[in-house]
XYZ file of C-alpha atoms in Angstrom:
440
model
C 71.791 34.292 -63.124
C 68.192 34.852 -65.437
C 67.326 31.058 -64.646
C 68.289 31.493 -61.149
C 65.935 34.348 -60.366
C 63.275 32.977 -62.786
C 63.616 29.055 -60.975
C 63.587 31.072 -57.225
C 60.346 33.530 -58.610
C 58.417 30.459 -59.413
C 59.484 28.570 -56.647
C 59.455 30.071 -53.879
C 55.361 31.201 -54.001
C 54.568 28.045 -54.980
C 56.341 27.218 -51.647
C 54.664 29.598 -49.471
C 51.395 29.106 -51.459
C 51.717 25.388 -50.540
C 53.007 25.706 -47.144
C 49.293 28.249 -46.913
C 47.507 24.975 -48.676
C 49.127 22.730 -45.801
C 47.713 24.965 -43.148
C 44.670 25.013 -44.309
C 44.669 20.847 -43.581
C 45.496 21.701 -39.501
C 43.229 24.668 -38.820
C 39.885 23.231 -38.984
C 41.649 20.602 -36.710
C 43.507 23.527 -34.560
C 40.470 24.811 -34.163
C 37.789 21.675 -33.598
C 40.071 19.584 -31.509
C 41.232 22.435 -28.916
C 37.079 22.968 -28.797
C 36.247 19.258 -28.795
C 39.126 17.464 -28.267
C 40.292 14.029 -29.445
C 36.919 12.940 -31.213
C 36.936 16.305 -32.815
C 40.202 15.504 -33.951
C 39.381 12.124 -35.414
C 36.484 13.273 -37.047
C 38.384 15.856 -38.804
C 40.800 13.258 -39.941
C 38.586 10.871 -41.418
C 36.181 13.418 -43.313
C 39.026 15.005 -44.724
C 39.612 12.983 -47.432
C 37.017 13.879 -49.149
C 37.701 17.579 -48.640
C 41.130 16.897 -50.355
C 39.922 15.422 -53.342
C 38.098 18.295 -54.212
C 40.878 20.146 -53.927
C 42.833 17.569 -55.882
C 40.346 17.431 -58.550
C 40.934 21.542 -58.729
C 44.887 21.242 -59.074
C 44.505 18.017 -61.009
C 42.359 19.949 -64.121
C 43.839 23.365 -63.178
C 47.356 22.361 -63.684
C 46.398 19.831 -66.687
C 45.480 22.983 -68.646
C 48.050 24.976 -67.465
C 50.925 22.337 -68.391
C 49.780 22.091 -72.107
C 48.823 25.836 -71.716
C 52.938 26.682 -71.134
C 54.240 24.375 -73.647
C 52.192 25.588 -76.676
C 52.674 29.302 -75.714
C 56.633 28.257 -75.701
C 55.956 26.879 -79.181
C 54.669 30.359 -80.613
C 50.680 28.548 -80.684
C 49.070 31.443 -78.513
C 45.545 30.613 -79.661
C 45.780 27.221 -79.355
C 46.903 27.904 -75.683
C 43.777 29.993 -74.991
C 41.479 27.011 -75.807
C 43.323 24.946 -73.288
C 42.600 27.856 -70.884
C 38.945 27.453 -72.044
C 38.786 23.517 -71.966
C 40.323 23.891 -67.998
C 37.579 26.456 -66.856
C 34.819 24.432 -68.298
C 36.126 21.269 -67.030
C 36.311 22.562 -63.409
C 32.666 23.561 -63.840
C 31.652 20.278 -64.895
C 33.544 18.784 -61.856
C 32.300 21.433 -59.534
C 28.807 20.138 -60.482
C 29.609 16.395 -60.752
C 31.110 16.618 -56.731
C 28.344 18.832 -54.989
C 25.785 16.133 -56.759
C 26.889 13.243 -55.791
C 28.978 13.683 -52.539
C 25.785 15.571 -50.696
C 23.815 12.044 -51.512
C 26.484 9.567 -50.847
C 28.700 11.338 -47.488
C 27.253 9.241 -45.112
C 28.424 5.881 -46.696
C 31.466 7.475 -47.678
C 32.013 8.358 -43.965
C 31.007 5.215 -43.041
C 33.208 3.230 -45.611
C 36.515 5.472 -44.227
C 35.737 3.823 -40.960
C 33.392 6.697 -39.140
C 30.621 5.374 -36.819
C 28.352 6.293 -33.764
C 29.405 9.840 -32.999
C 32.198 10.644 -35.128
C 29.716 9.422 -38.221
C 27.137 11.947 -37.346
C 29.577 14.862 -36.982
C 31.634 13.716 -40.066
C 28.132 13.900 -42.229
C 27.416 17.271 -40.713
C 30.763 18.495 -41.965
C 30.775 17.349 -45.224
C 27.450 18.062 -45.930
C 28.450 22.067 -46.158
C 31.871 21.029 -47.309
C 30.480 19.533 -50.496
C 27.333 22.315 -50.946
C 30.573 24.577 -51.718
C 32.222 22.288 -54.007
C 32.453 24.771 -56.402
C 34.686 27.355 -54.042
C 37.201 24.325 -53.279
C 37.577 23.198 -56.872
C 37.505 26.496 -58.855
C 39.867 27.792 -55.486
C 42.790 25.426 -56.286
C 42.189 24.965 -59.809
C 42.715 28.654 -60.893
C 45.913 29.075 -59.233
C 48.133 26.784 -61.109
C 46.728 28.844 -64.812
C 47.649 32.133 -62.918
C 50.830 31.039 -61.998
C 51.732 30.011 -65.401
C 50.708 33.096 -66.751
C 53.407 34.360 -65.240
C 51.503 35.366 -61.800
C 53.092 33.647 -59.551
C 52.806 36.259 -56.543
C 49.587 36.798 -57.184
C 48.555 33.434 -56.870
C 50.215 33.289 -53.434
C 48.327 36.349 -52.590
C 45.456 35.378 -53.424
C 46.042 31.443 -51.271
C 47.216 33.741 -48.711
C 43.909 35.842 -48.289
C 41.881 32.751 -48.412
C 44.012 31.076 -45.865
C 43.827 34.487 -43.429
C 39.934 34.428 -43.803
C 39.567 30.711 -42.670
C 41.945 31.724 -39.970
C 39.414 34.586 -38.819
C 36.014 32.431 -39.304
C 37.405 29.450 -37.519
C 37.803 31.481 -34.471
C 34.499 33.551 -34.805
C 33.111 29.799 -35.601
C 34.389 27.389 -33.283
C 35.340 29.237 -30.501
C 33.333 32.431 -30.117
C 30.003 31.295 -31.506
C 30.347 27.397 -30.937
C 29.222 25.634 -33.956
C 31.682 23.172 -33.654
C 32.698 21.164 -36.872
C 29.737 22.997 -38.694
C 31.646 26.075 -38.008
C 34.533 24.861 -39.185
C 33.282 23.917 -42.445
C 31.426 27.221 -42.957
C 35.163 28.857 -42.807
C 37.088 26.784 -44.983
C 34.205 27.063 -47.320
C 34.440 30.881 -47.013
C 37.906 30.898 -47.350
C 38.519 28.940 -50.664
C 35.738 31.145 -51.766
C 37.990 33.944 -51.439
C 40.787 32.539 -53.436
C 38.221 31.622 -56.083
C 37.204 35.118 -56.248
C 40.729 36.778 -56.724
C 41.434 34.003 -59.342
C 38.156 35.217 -61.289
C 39.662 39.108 -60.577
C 42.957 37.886 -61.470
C 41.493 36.843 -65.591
C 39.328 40.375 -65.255
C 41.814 42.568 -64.330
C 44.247 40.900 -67.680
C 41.008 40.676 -69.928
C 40.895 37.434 -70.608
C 37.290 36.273 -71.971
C 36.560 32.756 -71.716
C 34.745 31.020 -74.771
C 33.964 28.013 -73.211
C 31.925 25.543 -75.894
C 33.062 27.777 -79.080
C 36.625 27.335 -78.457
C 36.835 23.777 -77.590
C 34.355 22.451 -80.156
C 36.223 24.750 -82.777
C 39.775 22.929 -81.648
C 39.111 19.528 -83.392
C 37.154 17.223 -81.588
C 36.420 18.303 -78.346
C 37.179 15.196 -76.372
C 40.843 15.717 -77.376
C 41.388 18.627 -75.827
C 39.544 18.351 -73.119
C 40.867 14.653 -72.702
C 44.667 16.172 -73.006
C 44.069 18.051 -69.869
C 42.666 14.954 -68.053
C 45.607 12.901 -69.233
C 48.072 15.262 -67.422
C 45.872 16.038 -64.734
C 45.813 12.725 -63.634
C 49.439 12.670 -62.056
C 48.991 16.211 -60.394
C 45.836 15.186 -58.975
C 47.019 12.085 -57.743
C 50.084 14.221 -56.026
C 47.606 16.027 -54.661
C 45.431 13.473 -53.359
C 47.411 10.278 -53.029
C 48.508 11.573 -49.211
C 44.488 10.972 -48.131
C 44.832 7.781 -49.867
C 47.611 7.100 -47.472
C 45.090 8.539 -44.290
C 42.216 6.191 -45.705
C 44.318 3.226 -45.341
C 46.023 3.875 -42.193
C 42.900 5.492 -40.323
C 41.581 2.221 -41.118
C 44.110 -0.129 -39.779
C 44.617 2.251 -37.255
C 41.103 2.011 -35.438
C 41.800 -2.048 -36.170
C 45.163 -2.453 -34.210
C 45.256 0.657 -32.143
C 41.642 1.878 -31.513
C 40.358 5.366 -31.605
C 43.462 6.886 -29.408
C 46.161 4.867 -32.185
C 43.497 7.541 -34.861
C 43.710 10.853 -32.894
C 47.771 9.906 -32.689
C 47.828 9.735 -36.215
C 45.420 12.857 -37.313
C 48.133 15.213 -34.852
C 51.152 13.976 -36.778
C 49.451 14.205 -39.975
C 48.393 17.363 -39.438
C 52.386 18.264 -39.535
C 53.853 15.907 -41.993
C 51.444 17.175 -45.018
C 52.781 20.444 -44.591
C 56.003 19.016 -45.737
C 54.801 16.755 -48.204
C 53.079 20.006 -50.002
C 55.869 21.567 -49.252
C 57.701 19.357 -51.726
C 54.973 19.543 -54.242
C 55.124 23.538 -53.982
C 58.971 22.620 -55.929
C 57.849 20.338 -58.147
C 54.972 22.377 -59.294
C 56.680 25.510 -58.639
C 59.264 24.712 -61.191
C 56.860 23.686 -63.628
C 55.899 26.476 -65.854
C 60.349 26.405 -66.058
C 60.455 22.826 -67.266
C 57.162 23.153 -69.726
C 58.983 26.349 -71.250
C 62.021 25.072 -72.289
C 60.304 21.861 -73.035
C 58.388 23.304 -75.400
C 61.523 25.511 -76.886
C 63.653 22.700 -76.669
C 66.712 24.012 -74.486
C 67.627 21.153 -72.871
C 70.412 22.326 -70.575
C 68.135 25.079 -69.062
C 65.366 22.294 -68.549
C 68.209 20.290 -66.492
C 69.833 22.777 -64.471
C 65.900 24.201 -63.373
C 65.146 20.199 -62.027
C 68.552 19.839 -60.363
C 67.933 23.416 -58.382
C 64.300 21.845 -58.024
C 66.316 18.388 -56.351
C 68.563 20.560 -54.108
C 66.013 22.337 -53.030
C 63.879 19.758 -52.226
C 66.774 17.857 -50.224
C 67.169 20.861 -48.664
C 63.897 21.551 -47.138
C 62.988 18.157 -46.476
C 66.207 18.030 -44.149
C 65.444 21.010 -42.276
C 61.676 19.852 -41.564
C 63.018 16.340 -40.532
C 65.489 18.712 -38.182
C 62.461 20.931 -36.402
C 59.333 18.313 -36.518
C 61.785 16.170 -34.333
C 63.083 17.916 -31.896
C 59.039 19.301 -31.278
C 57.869 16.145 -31.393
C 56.556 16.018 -27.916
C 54.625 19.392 -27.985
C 52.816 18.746 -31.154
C 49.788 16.829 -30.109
C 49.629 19.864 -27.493
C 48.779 22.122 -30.750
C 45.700 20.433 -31.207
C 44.014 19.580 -27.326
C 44.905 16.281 -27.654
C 45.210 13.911 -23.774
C 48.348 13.469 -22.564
C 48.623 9.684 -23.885
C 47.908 10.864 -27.500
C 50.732 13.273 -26.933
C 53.449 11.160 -25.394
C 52.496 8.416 -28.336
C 52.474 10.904 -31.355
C 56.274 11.991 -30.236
C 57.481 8.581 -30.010
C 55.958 7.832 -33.438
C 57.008 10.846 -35.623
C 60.378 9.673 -36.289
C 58.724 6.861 -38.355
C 57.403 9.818 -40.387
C 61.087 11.792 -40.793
C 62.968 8.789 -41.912
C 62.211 8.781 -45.536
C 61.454 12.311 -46.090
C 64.810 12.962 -48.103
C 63.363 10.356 -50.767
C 60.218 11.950 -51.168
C 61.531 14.844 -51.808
C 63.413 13.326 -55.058
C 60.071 11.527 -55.867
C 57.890 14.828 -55.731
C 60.356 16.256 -58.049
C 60.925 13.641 -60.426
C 57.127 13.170 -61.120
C 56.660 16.983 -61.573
C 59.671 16.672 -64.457
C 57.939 14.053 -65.696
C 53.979 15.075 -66.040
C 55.959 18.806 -66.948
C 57.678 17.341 -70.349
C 54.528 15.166 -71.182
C 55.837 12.027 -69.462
C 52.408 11.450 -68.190
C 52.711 7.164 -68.248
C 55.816 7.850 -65.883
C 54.176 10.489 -63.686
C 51.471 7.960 -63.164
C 53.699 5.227 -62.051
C 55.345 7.397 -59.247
C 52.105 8.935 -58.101
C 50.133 5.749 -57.730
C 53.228 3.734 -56.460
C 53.487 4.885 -52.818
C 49.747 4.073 -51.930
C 50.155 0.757 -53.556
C 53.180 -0.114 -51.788
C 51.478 1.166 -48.506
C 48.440 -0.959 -49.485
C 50.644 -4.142 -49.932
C 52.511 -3.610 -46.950
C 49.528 -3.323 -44.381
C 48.265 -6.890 -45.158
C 51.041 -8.128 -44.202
C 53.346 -6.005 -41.715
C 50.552 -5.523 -38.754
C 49.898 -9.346 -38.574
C 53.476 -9.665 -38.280
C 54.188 -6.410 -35.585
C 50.794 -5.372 -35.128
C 50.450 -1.725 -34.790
C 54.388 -0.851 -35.035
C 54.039 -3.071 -38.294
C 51.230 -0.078 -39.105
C 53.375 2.740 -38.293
C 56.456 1.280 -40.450
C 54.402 0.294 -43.000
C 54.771 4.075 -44.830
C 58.476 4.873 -44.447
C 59.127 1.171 -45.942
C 55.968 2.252 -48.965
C 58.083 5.775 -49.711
C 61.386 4.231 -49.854
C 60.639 1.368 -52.389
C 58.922 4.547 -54.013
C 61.918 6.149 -54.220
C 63.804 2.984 -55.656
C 60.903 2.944 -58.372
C 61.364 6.683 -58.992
C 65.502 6.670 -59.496
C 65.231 3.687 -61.844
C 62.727 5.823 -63.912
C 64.847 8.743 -64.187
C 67.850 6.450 -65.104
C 65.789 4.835 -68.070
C 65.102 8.682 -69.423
C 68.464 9.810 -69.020
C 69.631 6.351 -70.582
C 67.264 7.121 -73.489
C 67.840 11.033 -74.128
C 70.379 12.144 -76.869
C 70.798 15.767 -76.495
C 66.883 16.949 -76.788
C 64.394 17.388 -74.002
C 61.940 15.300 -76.223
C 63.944 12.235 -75.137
């Protein structure tokens, strides 16, 4: 009953935090697209990428640290825990600095390379020109949380996602709809509103007295590059959790506008809006679990480490079910959420179910990878991550010539089930090679 409450403590705020995260993605777009409609929508869509990996570079580093953070406080090597808490905080400055540099001078190529232009380029490039000034908010907002969490504040960190997430609510009204700026406006709140969550994050390390050596520590662990270069190495499959969904918009937006045109986009921005709420969802499981799996990894109690991934799997199942269960019978009023016409509507309710089909199999995908970047799998983790967009990739050279803009919309149930294939022949290969140990 101990690993039952512990697995559901964990889990469940990562959940909600998540679920907080997802909303985040279909405010600004609540929000712009009511006040704008479908261009504002669009626009939204295709600059959003490049607010996501921000973010992803934030959970990427933030739960590369806290990963080898767990596992060596499991294994009784407290100090050498704390520098990994020091190498993550001084890598997500670096990055903070790194993404406000270069994505001010390059968003209008960026915008232009996602397949922005005319109108929707010059609002894009006005939103992500604040978006980016305030790199630092998104990155040291998402980063934080998954350290906190594995310091055992796991409420907290929802708390904290959950003020941010409140405050955007607030500005995006005050913003877009009371004072009119528009996408600026809408920027300026997410900003604010990550800013938040930065802030109780930097309370959060106050409040326990943490002190953060940031050079000393990781200069006096070795060589500095290994420590620092441990964190990337994990951080690489979280981040690409994170972020490999946007890959997924980047594609399609731009096959999209090629077979379908700018109405085939706005279709595709309403149901996205709703599907990555599940899909972080699922990650909220995977990395809710986490901390779990890296303990008893690191203490070696294999049968705890299994039983904590199969609740992870039924859980998983279970929520993906019941989303596949509400999104479709709403189908039809979900472009409605977001001002788009009526032909965007009818189309984005006869396209969802395209969406639902393979939902169960992500599910076991998001979990497996978690299990695997968790227990220092990280060559595995990689594999699943990176799979699904190059599946997608594959398939949309090929499918759309062949059923033009159905072939589009089929293209990513098709990518996430041969994901899933890849992902259950990868667990079977670890199982096959364990013997008792969770260093198998």
């Amino acid at each position: 009953m101990k690993l039952y409450r512990e697995f559901f403590s964990y889990v469940i705020p990562s959940l909600l935090a998540f679920a907080l995260s997802g909303v985040y993605c279909i405010v600004d777009g609540f929000f712009v697209g009511n006040s704008i409609g479908d261009v504002g929508l669009t626009t939204i869509n295709i600059a959003y990428p490049v607010v996501a990996l921000l973010q992803a570079a934030g959970t990427g580093i933030g739960m590369g640290g806290a990963v080898h953070y767990s596992i060596r406080l499991a294994a009784g090597k407290r100090e050498e825990a704390e520098r990994y808490t020091d190498g993550t905080v001084l890598l997500l400055l670096a990055a903070s600095l790194i993404s406000t540099l270069v994505f001010y001078l390059v968003s209008p190529s960026v915008l232009a390379a996602l397949g922005a232009s005319g109108h929707i380029l010059d609002l894009g490039n006005s939103y992500l020109r604040i978006i980016v000034l305030g790199s630092v908010f998104q990155i040291f907002g998402t980063g934080l949380v998954p350290l906190i969490r594995n310091m055992g504040g796991a409420f907290y960190a929802m708390m904290i996602m959950v003020a941010g997430f409140l405050t955007n609510i607030v500005l995006d009204y005050a913003f877009v709809w009371v004072l009119h700026l528009g996408v600026d406006g809408a920027a300026l709140a997410t900003l604010i509103g990550q800013a938040v969550t930065m802030a109780g994050g930097l309370l959060f390390f106050l409040r326990r007295g943490v002190s953060f050596h940031l050079l000393r520590s990781v200069f006096s662990y070795g060589r500095a590059g290994g420590l620092l270069g441990g964190i990337v190495k994990i951080g690489l499959s979280p981040f690409g959790i994170t972020f490999s969904p946007n890959i997924t918009i980047i594609l399609m937006n731009r096959f999209l506008m090629d077979y379908g045109g700018e109405k085939a986009a706005a279709c595709y921005a309403c149901i996205v809006y709703v599907i990555v709420i599940v899909y972080l969802l699922l990650q909220g499981v995977g990395d809710g679990c986490q901390p779990l799996i890296s303990r008893y990894y690191g203490e070696d109690q294999a049968k705890s480490m299994k039983k904590v991934c199969s609740l992870a799997y039924l859980s998983g199942v279970l929520i993906a079910a019941a989303c596949m269960l509400l999104i479709f019978l709403t189908r039809y009023q979900i472009g409605g959420l977001f001002g788009a016409s009526d032909q965007v509507r009818a189309e984005a309710g006869q396209v969802l179910p395209c969406f639902l089909i393979s939902l169960v199999f992500l599910a076991f995908v998001r979990v497996t990878t978690s299990a695997f970047y968790a227990t220092e799998k990280t060559f595995l983790s990689y594999i699943l991550v990176y799979a699904e967009p190059a599946f997608l990739f594959l398939l949309l050279l090929f499918l759309p010539r062949l059923a033009g803009l159905t072939g589009v919309w089929l293209s990513i149930p098709l990518a996430q089930t041969l994901t899933f294939v890849t992902a259950l022949a990868c667990r079977l290969w670890v199982s096959s090679r364990s013997s008792g140990g969770t260093r198998g």
